[in-house]
Amino acid sequence: MKFNERLAACEAVVFASGEPIHIDRISEALDLGKADVEKLLSALQDRYDGQESGIQLVKLDDCWQFCTRASAAEYVKKAFEIKRNAPLSQAALEVLAVIAYNQPVTRAFVEQVRGVDCSGVVGTLCEKGLIEEKGRLELPGRPLLYGTTPIFLRSFGLSSLAELPPLPEKEAAESDGPAAENPEVSPDGEDPAEREE
């Protein structure tokens, strides 16, 4: 099969999927190695970007999907009379951030970080497809683990979780525990002034 034929086949597979498709499935369908498929997908991506097309090929971790460009979103909504989705609440954004930066995590972990019940928010984020169940923690009760989805990456314009912005230094320092918040207290909780010389 010639390069252009492979390119067309790759394009057809991703297009027909309609949803993010894992590179392993594309590789299997085309009977090509993963590295060769990566080259084909990159070439397709460049082709659509070079044409300034209203469609783009986006990478979402190890998955690929065709999407409309943000610049054409207004026209797509108009054509299909798509109602604007209600924006995420502050609570939903906070829960999403905790999950995105710490995944996979249990709901109890999220609630411990936020200090309030998050069951409703977690359910809403699952319904919107921004998070999903990632298995169970091997502890008594086997609580569910949650992580983000390719829809999360696409919604926030990310190719992978590595592109998440770094956490502010203040939050990083607070997560180091009591010693970070109060340098006068040692990690074992003892006040250095009370120690015997």
PDB file of C-alpha atoms in Angstrom:
ATOM      1  CA  MET A   1       0.000   0.000   0.000  1.00  0.00           C
ATOM      2  CA  LYS A   2       1.357   3.434  -0.997  1.00  0.00           C
ATOM      3  CA  PHE A   3       1.718   6.279   1.501  1.00  0.00           C
ATOM      4  CA  ASN A   4      -1.320   8.170   0.154  1.00  0.00           C
ATOM      5  CA  GLU A   5      -3.441   5.034   0.340  1.00  0.00           C
ATOM      6  CA  ARG A   6      -2.350   4.480   3.942  1.00  0.00           C
ATOM      7  CA  LEU A   7      -3.103   8.118   4.710  1.00  0.00           C
ATOM      8  CA  ALA A   8      -6.595   7.811   3.224  1.00  0.00           C
ATOM      9  CA  ALA A   9      -7.251   4.578   5.129  1.00  0.00           C
ATOM     10  CA  CYS A  10      -6.084   6.159   8.382  1.00  0.00           C
ATOM     11  CA  GLU A  11      -8.312   9.190   7.758  1.00  0.00           C
ATOM     12  CA  ALA A  12     -11.304   6.955   7.050  1.00  0.00           C
ATOM     13  CA  VAL A  13     -10.835   4.905  10.235  1.00  0.00           C
ATOM     14  CA  VAL A  14     -10.603   7.985  12.489  1.00  0.00           C
ATOM     15  CA  PHE A  15     -13.522   9.666  10.732  1.00  0.00           C
ATOM     16  CA  ALA A  16     -15.750   6.570  10.912  1.00  0.00           C
ATOM     17  CA  SER A  17     -15.080   6.197  14.636  1.00  0.00           C
ATOM     18  CA  GLY A  18     -16.849   9.446  15.486  1.00  0.00           C
ATOM     19  CA  GLU A  19     -15.355   9.247  18.971  1.00  0.00           C
ATOM     20  CA  PRO A  20     -11.750   9.268  20.197  1.00  0.00           C
ATOM     21  CA  ILE A  21     -10.101   6.129  18.838  1.00  0.00           C
ATOM     22  CA  HIS A  22      -6.998   4.594  20.405  1.00  0.00           C
ATOM     23  CA  ILE A  23      -3.896   4.434  18.244  1.00  0.00           C
ATOM     24  CA  ASP A  24      -3.629   0.676  18.903  1.00  0.00           C
ATOM     25  CA  ARG A  25      -6.987   0.115  17.170  1.00  0.00           C
ATOM     26  CA  ILE A  26      -5.901   2.182  14.169  1.00  0.00           C
ATOM     27  CA  SER A  27      -2.615   0.283  14.051  1.00  0.00           C
ATOM     28  CA  GLU A  28      -4.474  -3.033  14.148  1.00  0.00           C
ATOM     29  CA  ALA A  29      -6.945  -1.967  11.444  1.00  0.00           C
ATOM     30  CA  LEU A  30      -4.203  -0.804   9.068  1.00  0.00           C
ATOM     31  CA  ASP A  31      -1.849  -3.673   9.964  1.00  0.00           C
ATOM     32  CA  LEU A  32       0.934  -1.167  10.628  1.00  0.00           C
ATOM     33  CA  GLY A  33       3.293  -0.500  13.509  1.00  0.00           C
ATOM     34  CA  LYS A  34       2.448   2.196  16.036  1.00  0.00           C
ATOM     35  CA  ALA A  35       5.337   4.443  14.889  1.00  0.00           C
ATOM     36  CA  ASP A  36       4.094   4.307  11.259  1.00  0.00           C
ATOM     37  CA  VAL A  37       0.556   5.158  12.336  1.00  0.00           C
ATOM     38  CA  GLU A  38       1.874   8.118  14.401  1.00  0.00           C
ATOM     39  CA  LYS A  39       3.561   9.447  11.244  1.00  0.00           C
ATOM     40  CA  LEU A  40       0.340   9.068   9.253  1.00  0.00           C
ATOM     41  CA  LEU A  41      -1.704  10.827  11.924  1.00  0.00           C
ATOM     42  CA  SER A  42       0.820  13.664  12.180  1.00  0.00           C
ATOM     43  CA  ALA A  43       0.766  14.055   8.384  1.00  0.00           C
ATOM     44  CA  LEU A  44      -3.056  14.174   8.455  1.00  0.00           C
ATOM     45  CA  GLN A  45      -2.980  16.717  11.248  1.00  0.00           C
ATOM     46  CA  ASP A  46      -0.577  18.924   9.257  1.00  0.00           C
ATOM     47  CA  ARG A  47      -2.730  18.580   6.125  1.00  0.00           C
ATOM     48  CA  TYR A  48      -5.871  19.806   7.905  1.00  0.00           C
ATOM     49  CA  ASP A  49      -3.971  22.595   9.669  1.00  0.00           C
ATOM     50  CA  GLY A  50      -2.336  23.693   6.392  1.00  0.00           C
ATOM     51  CA  GLN A  51      -5.665  23.913   4.586  1.00  0.00           C
ATOM     52  CA  GLU A  52      -7.126  26.092   7.341  1.00  0.00           C
ATOM     53  CA  SER A  53     -10.012  23.652   7.319  1.00  0.00           C
ATOM     54  CA  GLY A  54     -13.018  23.925   9.597  1.00  0.00           C
ATOM     55  CA  ILE A  55     -12.124  20.420  10.744  1.00  0.00           C
ATOM     56  CA  GLN A  56      -9.082  19.458  12.753  1.00  0.00           C
ATOM     57  CA  LEU A  57      -7.507  16.211  13.881  1.00  0.00           C
ATOM     58  CA  VAL A  58      -6.764  16.307  17.590  1.00  0.00           C
ATOM     59  CA  LYS A  59      -4.672  14.032  19.776  1.00  0.00           C
ATOM     60  CA  LEU A  60      -6.121  13.144  23.178  1.00  0.00           C
ATOM     61  CA  ASP A  61      -3.456  11.158  25.048  1.00  0.00           C
ATOM     62  CA  ASP A  62      -3.162   7.980  22.913  1.00  0.00           C
ATOM     63  CA  CYS A  63      -6.462   8.607  21.131  1.00  0.00           C
ATOM     64  CA  TRP A  64      -7.266  10.654  18.014  1.00  0.00           C
ATOM     65  CA  GLN A  65     -10.479  12.328  16.876  1.00  0.00           C
ATOM     66  CA  PHE A  66     -11.793  14.653  14.183  1.00  0.00           C
ATOM     67  CA  CYS A  67     -13.417  17.808  15.615  1.00  0.00           C
ATOM     68  CA  THR A  68     -14.655  21.124  14.316  1.00  0.00           C
ATOM     69  CA  ARG A  69     -12.383  24.081  14.935  1.00  0.00           C
ATOM     70  CA  ALA A  70     -13.304  26.537  17.651  1.00  0.00           C
ATOM     71  CA  SER A  71     -13.463  29.297  15.012  1.00  0.00           C
ATOM     72  CA  ALA A  72     -16.368  27.478  13.339  1.00  0.00           C
ATOM     73  CA  ALA A  73     -18.266  26.624  16.542  1.00  0.00           C
ATOM     74  CA  GLU A  74     -20.717  29.527  16.216  1.00  0.00           C
ATOM     75  CA  TYR A  75     -21.824  28.374  12.753  1.00  0.00           C
ATOM     76  CA  VAL A  76     -22.139  24.722  13.795  1.00  0.00           C
ATOM     77  CA  LYS A  77     -24.343  25.711  16.746  1.00  0.00           C
ATOM     78  CA  LYS A  78     -26.459  27.881  14.477  1.00  0.00           C
ATOM     79  CA  ALA A  79     -26.891  25.149  11.871  1.00  0.00           C
ATOM     80  CA  PHE A  80     -27.950  22.520  14.373  1.00  0.00           C
ATOM     81  CA  GLU A  81     -29.649  24.876  16.822  1.00  0.00           C
ATOM     82  CA  ILE A  82     -27.432  23.612  19.593  1.00  0.00           C
ATOM     83  CA  LYS A  83     -28.279  25.237  22.880  1.00  0.00           C
ATOM     84  CA  ARG A  84     -25.348  26.465  24.847  1.00  0.00           C
ATOM     85  CA  ASN A  85     -24.499  24.091  27.675  1.00  0.00           C
ATOM     86  CA  ALA A  86     -24.665  25.592  31.127  1.00  0.00           C
ATOM     87  CA  PRO A  87     -21.155  26.399  32.307  1.00  0.00           C
ATOM     88  CA  LEU A  88     -19.664  24.283  35.069  1.00  0.00           C
ATOM     89  CA  SER A  89     -20.254  25.548  38.577  1.00  0.00           C
ATOM     90  CA  GLN A  90     -17.355  26.584  40.795  1.00  0.00           C
ATOM     91  CA  ALA A  91     -17.817  23.378  42.801  1.00  0.00           C
ATOM     92  CA  ALA A  92     -17.689  21.263  39.623  1.00  0.00           C
ATOM     93  CA  LEU A  93     -14.506  23.016  38.471  1.00  0.00           C
ATOM     94  CA  GLU A  94     -12.905  22.435  41.883  1.00  0.00           C
ATOM     95  CA  VAL A  95     -13.807  18.727  41.888  1.00  0.00           C
ATOM     96  CA  LEU A  96     -12.585  18.396  38.303  1.00  0.00           C
ATOM     97  CA  ALA A  97      -9.273  20.041  39.215  1.00  0.00           C
ATOM     98  CA  VAL A  98      -8.745  17.746  42.217  1.00  0.00           C
ATOM     99  CA  ILE A  99      -9.415  14.690  40.050  1.00  0.00           C
ATOM    100  CA  ALA A 100      -7.332  15.900  37.094  1.00  0.00           C
ATOM    101  CA  TYR A 101      -4.234  16.611  39.191  1.00  0.00           C
ATOM    102  CA  ASN A 102      -4.445  13.553  41.479  1.00  0.00           C
ATOM    103  CA  GLN A 103      -6.095  10.803  39.400  1.00  0.00           C
ATOM    104  CA  PRO A 104      -7.108   8.123  39.830  1.00  0.00           C
ATOM    105  CA  VAL A 105      -8.811   9.138  43.082  1.00  0.00           C
ATOM    106  CA  THR A 106     -11.782   8.083  45.178  1.00  0.00           C
ATOM    107  CA  ARG A 107     -14.739  10.350  45.914  1.00  0.00           C
ATOM    108  CA  ALA A 108     -13.686  10.244  49.585  1.00  0.00           C
ATOM    109  CA  PHE A 109     -10.308  11.738  48.629  1.00  0.00           C
ATOM    110  CA  VAL A 110     -12.002  14.584  46.732  1.00  0.00           C
ATOM    111  CA  GLU A 111     -14.314  15.211  49.700  1.00  0.00           C
ATOM    112  CA  GLN A 112     -11.347  15.236  52.082  1.00  0.00           C
ATOM    113  CA  VAL A 113      -9.585  17.861  49.935  1.00  0.00           C
ATOM    114  CA  ARG A 114     -12.695  20.036  49.536  1.00  0.00           C
ATOM    115  CA  GLY A 115     -14.209  19.423  52.977  1.00  0.00           C
ATOM    116  CA  VAL A 116     -17.752  18.892  51.656  1.00  0.00           C
ATOM    117  CA  ASP A 117     -19.859  16.106  50.120  1.00  0.00           C
ATOM    118  CA  CYS A 118     -19.171  15.797  46.382  1.00  0.00           C
ATOM    119  CA  SER A 119     -21.426  12.919  45.322  1.00  0.00           C
ATOM    120  CA  GLY A 120     -23.784  15.139  43.303  1.00  0.00           C
ATOM    121  CA  VAL A 121     -20.963  16.972  41.545  1.00  0.00           C
ATOM    122  CA  VAL A 122     -19.136  13.728  40.735  1.00  0.00           C
ATOM    123  CA  GLY A 123     -22.371  12.346  39.245  1.00  0.00           C
ATOM    124  CA  THR A 124     -22.830  15.464  37.095  1.00  0.00           C
ATOM    125  CA  LEU A 125     -19.244  15.312  35.824  1.00  0.00           C
ATOM    126  CA  CYS A 126     -19.746  11.635  34.923  1.00  0.00           C
ATOM    127  CA  GLU A 127     -22.955  12.487  33.032  1.00  0.00           C
ATOM    128  CA  LYS A 128     -21.120  15.177  31.071  1.00  0.00           C
ATOM    129  CA  GLY A 129     -18.410  12.649  30.210  1.00  0.00           C
ATOM    130  CA  LEU A 130     -15.619  14.711  31.782  1.00  0.00           C
ATOM    131  CA  ILE A 131     -14.720  11.989  34.296  1.00  0.00           C
ATOM    132  CA  GLU A 132     -15.247   8.237  34.390  1.00  0.00           C
ATOM    133  CA  GLU A 133     -14.733   5.239  36.628  1.00  0.00           C
ATOM    134  CA  LYS A 134     -11.167   3.936  36.413  1.00  0.00           C
ATOM    135  CA  GLY A 135     -11.526   0.793  38.508  1.00  0.00           C
ATOM    136  CA  ARG A 136     -11.625   0.165  42.244  1.00  0.00           C
ATOM    137  CA  LEU A 137      -9.175   0.771  45.074  1.00  0.00           C
ATOM    138  CA  GLU A 138      -7.939  -2.408  46.730  1.00  0.00           C
ATOM    139  CA  LEU A 139      -9.147  -1.462  50.205  1.00  0.00           C
ATOM    140  CA  PRO A 140     -12.132  -2.580  52.312  1.00  0.00           C
ATOM    141  CA  GLY A 141     -15.321  -1.644  50.502  1.00  0.00           C
ATOM    142  CA  ARG A 142     -13.361  -1.366  47.235  1.00  0.00           C
ATOM    143  CA  PRO A 143     -14.295   2.290  46.537  1.00  0.00           C
ATOM    144  CA  LEU A 144     -14.516   3.478  42.939  1.00  0.00           C
ATOM    145  CA  LEU A 145     -11.615   5.385  41.421  1.00  0.00           C
ATOM    146  CA  TYR A 146     -12.258   8.336  39.095  1.00  0.00           C
ATOM    147  CA  GLY A 147     -10.154   9.929  36.379  1.00  0.00           C
ATOM    148  CA  THR A 148     -10.592  12.311  33.468  1.00  0.00           C
ATOM    149  CA  THR A 149     -11.638  11.321  29.934  1.00  0.00           C
ATOM    150  CA  PRO A 150     -10.664  12.320  26.386  1.00  0.00           C
ATOM    151  CA  ILE A 151     -13.724  14.607  26.445  1.00  0.00           C
ATOM    152  CA  PHE A 152     -12.098  16.470  29.357  1.00  0.00           C
ATOM    153  CA  LEU A 153      -8.906  16.929  27.315  1.00  0.00           C
ATOM    154  CA  ARG A 154     -10.846  18.094  24.244  1.00  0.00           C
ATOM    155  CA  SER A 155     -13.044  20.454  26.275  1.00  0.00           C
ATOM    156  CA  PHE A 156     -10.038  22.174  27.816  1.00  0.00           C
ATOM    157  CA  GLY A 157      -7.909  22.167  24.654  1.00  0.00           C
ATOM    158  CA  LEU A 158      -5.298  19.728  25.958  1.00  0.00           C
ATOM    159  CA  SER A 159      -3.511  16.922  24.110  1.00  0.00           C
ATOM    160  CA  SER A 160      -2.515  15.161  27.318  1.00  0.00           C
ATOM    161  CA  LEU A 161      -2.563  15.621  31.093  1.00  0.00           C
ATOM    162  CA  ALA A 162       1.087  16.688  30.893  1.00  0.00           C
ATOM    163  CA  GLU A 163      -0.196  19.998  29.472  1.00  0.00           C
ATOM    164  CA  LEU A 164      -2.104  20.857  32.662  1.00  0.00           C
ATOM    165  CA  PRO A 165      -0.731  24.114  34.076  1.00  0.00           C
ATOM    166  CA  PRO A 166       1.431  23.713  37.191  1.00  0.00           C
ATOM    167  CA  LEU A 167      -0.265  24.236  40.527  1.00  0.00           C
ATOM    168  CA  PRO A 168       0.428  27.565  42.270  1.00  0.00           C
ATOM    169  CA  GLU A 169       3.347  27.409  44.713  1.00  0.00           C
ATOM    170  CA  LYS A 170       1.106  28.329  47.659  1.00  0.00           C
ATOM    171  CA  GLU A 171      -1.065  25.229  47.118  1.00  0.00           C
ATOM    172  CA  ALA A 172       2.001  23.036  46.651  1.00  0.00           C
ATOM    173  CA  ALA A 173       3.462  24.323  49.931  1.00  0.00           C
ATOM    174  CA  GLU A 174       0.183  23.719  51.783  1.00  0.00           C
ATOM    175  CA  SER A 175       0.053  20.150  50.515  1.00  0.00           C
ATOM    176  CA  ASP A 176       3.420  19.471  52.156  1.00  0.00           C
ATOM    177  CA  GLY A 177       1.683  19.375  55.541  1.00  0.00           C
ATOM    178  CA  PRO A 178       1.893  21.184  58.875  1.00  0.00           C
ATOM    179  CA  ALA A 179       5.654  21.672  58.755  1.00  0.00           C
ATOM    180  CA  ALA A 180       5.303  23.672  55.546  1.00  0.00           C
ATOM    181  CA  GLU A 181       2.545  25.869  56.981  1.00  0.00           C
ATOM    182  CA  ASN A 182       4.322  26.447  60.298  1.00  0.00           C
ATOM    183  CA  PRO A 183       8.113  26.246  60.055  1.00  0.00           C
ATOM    184  CA  GLU A 184       8.320  26.500  63.843  1.00  0.00           C
ATOM    185  CA  VAL A 185       6.844  23.013  64.150  1.00  0.00           C
ATOM    186  CA  SER A 186       8.985  20.040  63.198  1.00  0.00           C
ATOM    187  CA  PRO A 187       7.556  17.187  61.084  1.00  0.00           C
ATOM    188  CA  ASP A 188       7.003  15.113  64.242  1.00  0.00           C
ATOM    189  CA  GLY A 189       4.862  17.930  65.722  1.00  0.00           C
ATOM    190  CA  GLU A 190       7.352  18.870  68.432  1.00  0.00           C
ATOM    191  CA  ASP A 191       8.146  22.520  68.994  1.00  0.00           C
ATOM    192  CA  PRO A 192      11.938  22.967  68.564  1.00  0.00           C
ATOM    193  CA  ALA A 193      11.963  25.476  71.444  1.00  0.00           C
ATOM    194  CA  GLU A 194      10.743  22.757  73.827  1.00  0.00           C
ATOM    195  CA  ARG A 195      13.490  20.302  72.911  1.00  0.00           C
ATOM    196  CA  GLU A 196      16.251  19.728  75.403  1.00  0.00           C
ATOM    197  CA  GLU A 197      19.689  20.749  74.227  1.00  0.00           C
TER     198      GLU A 197
END
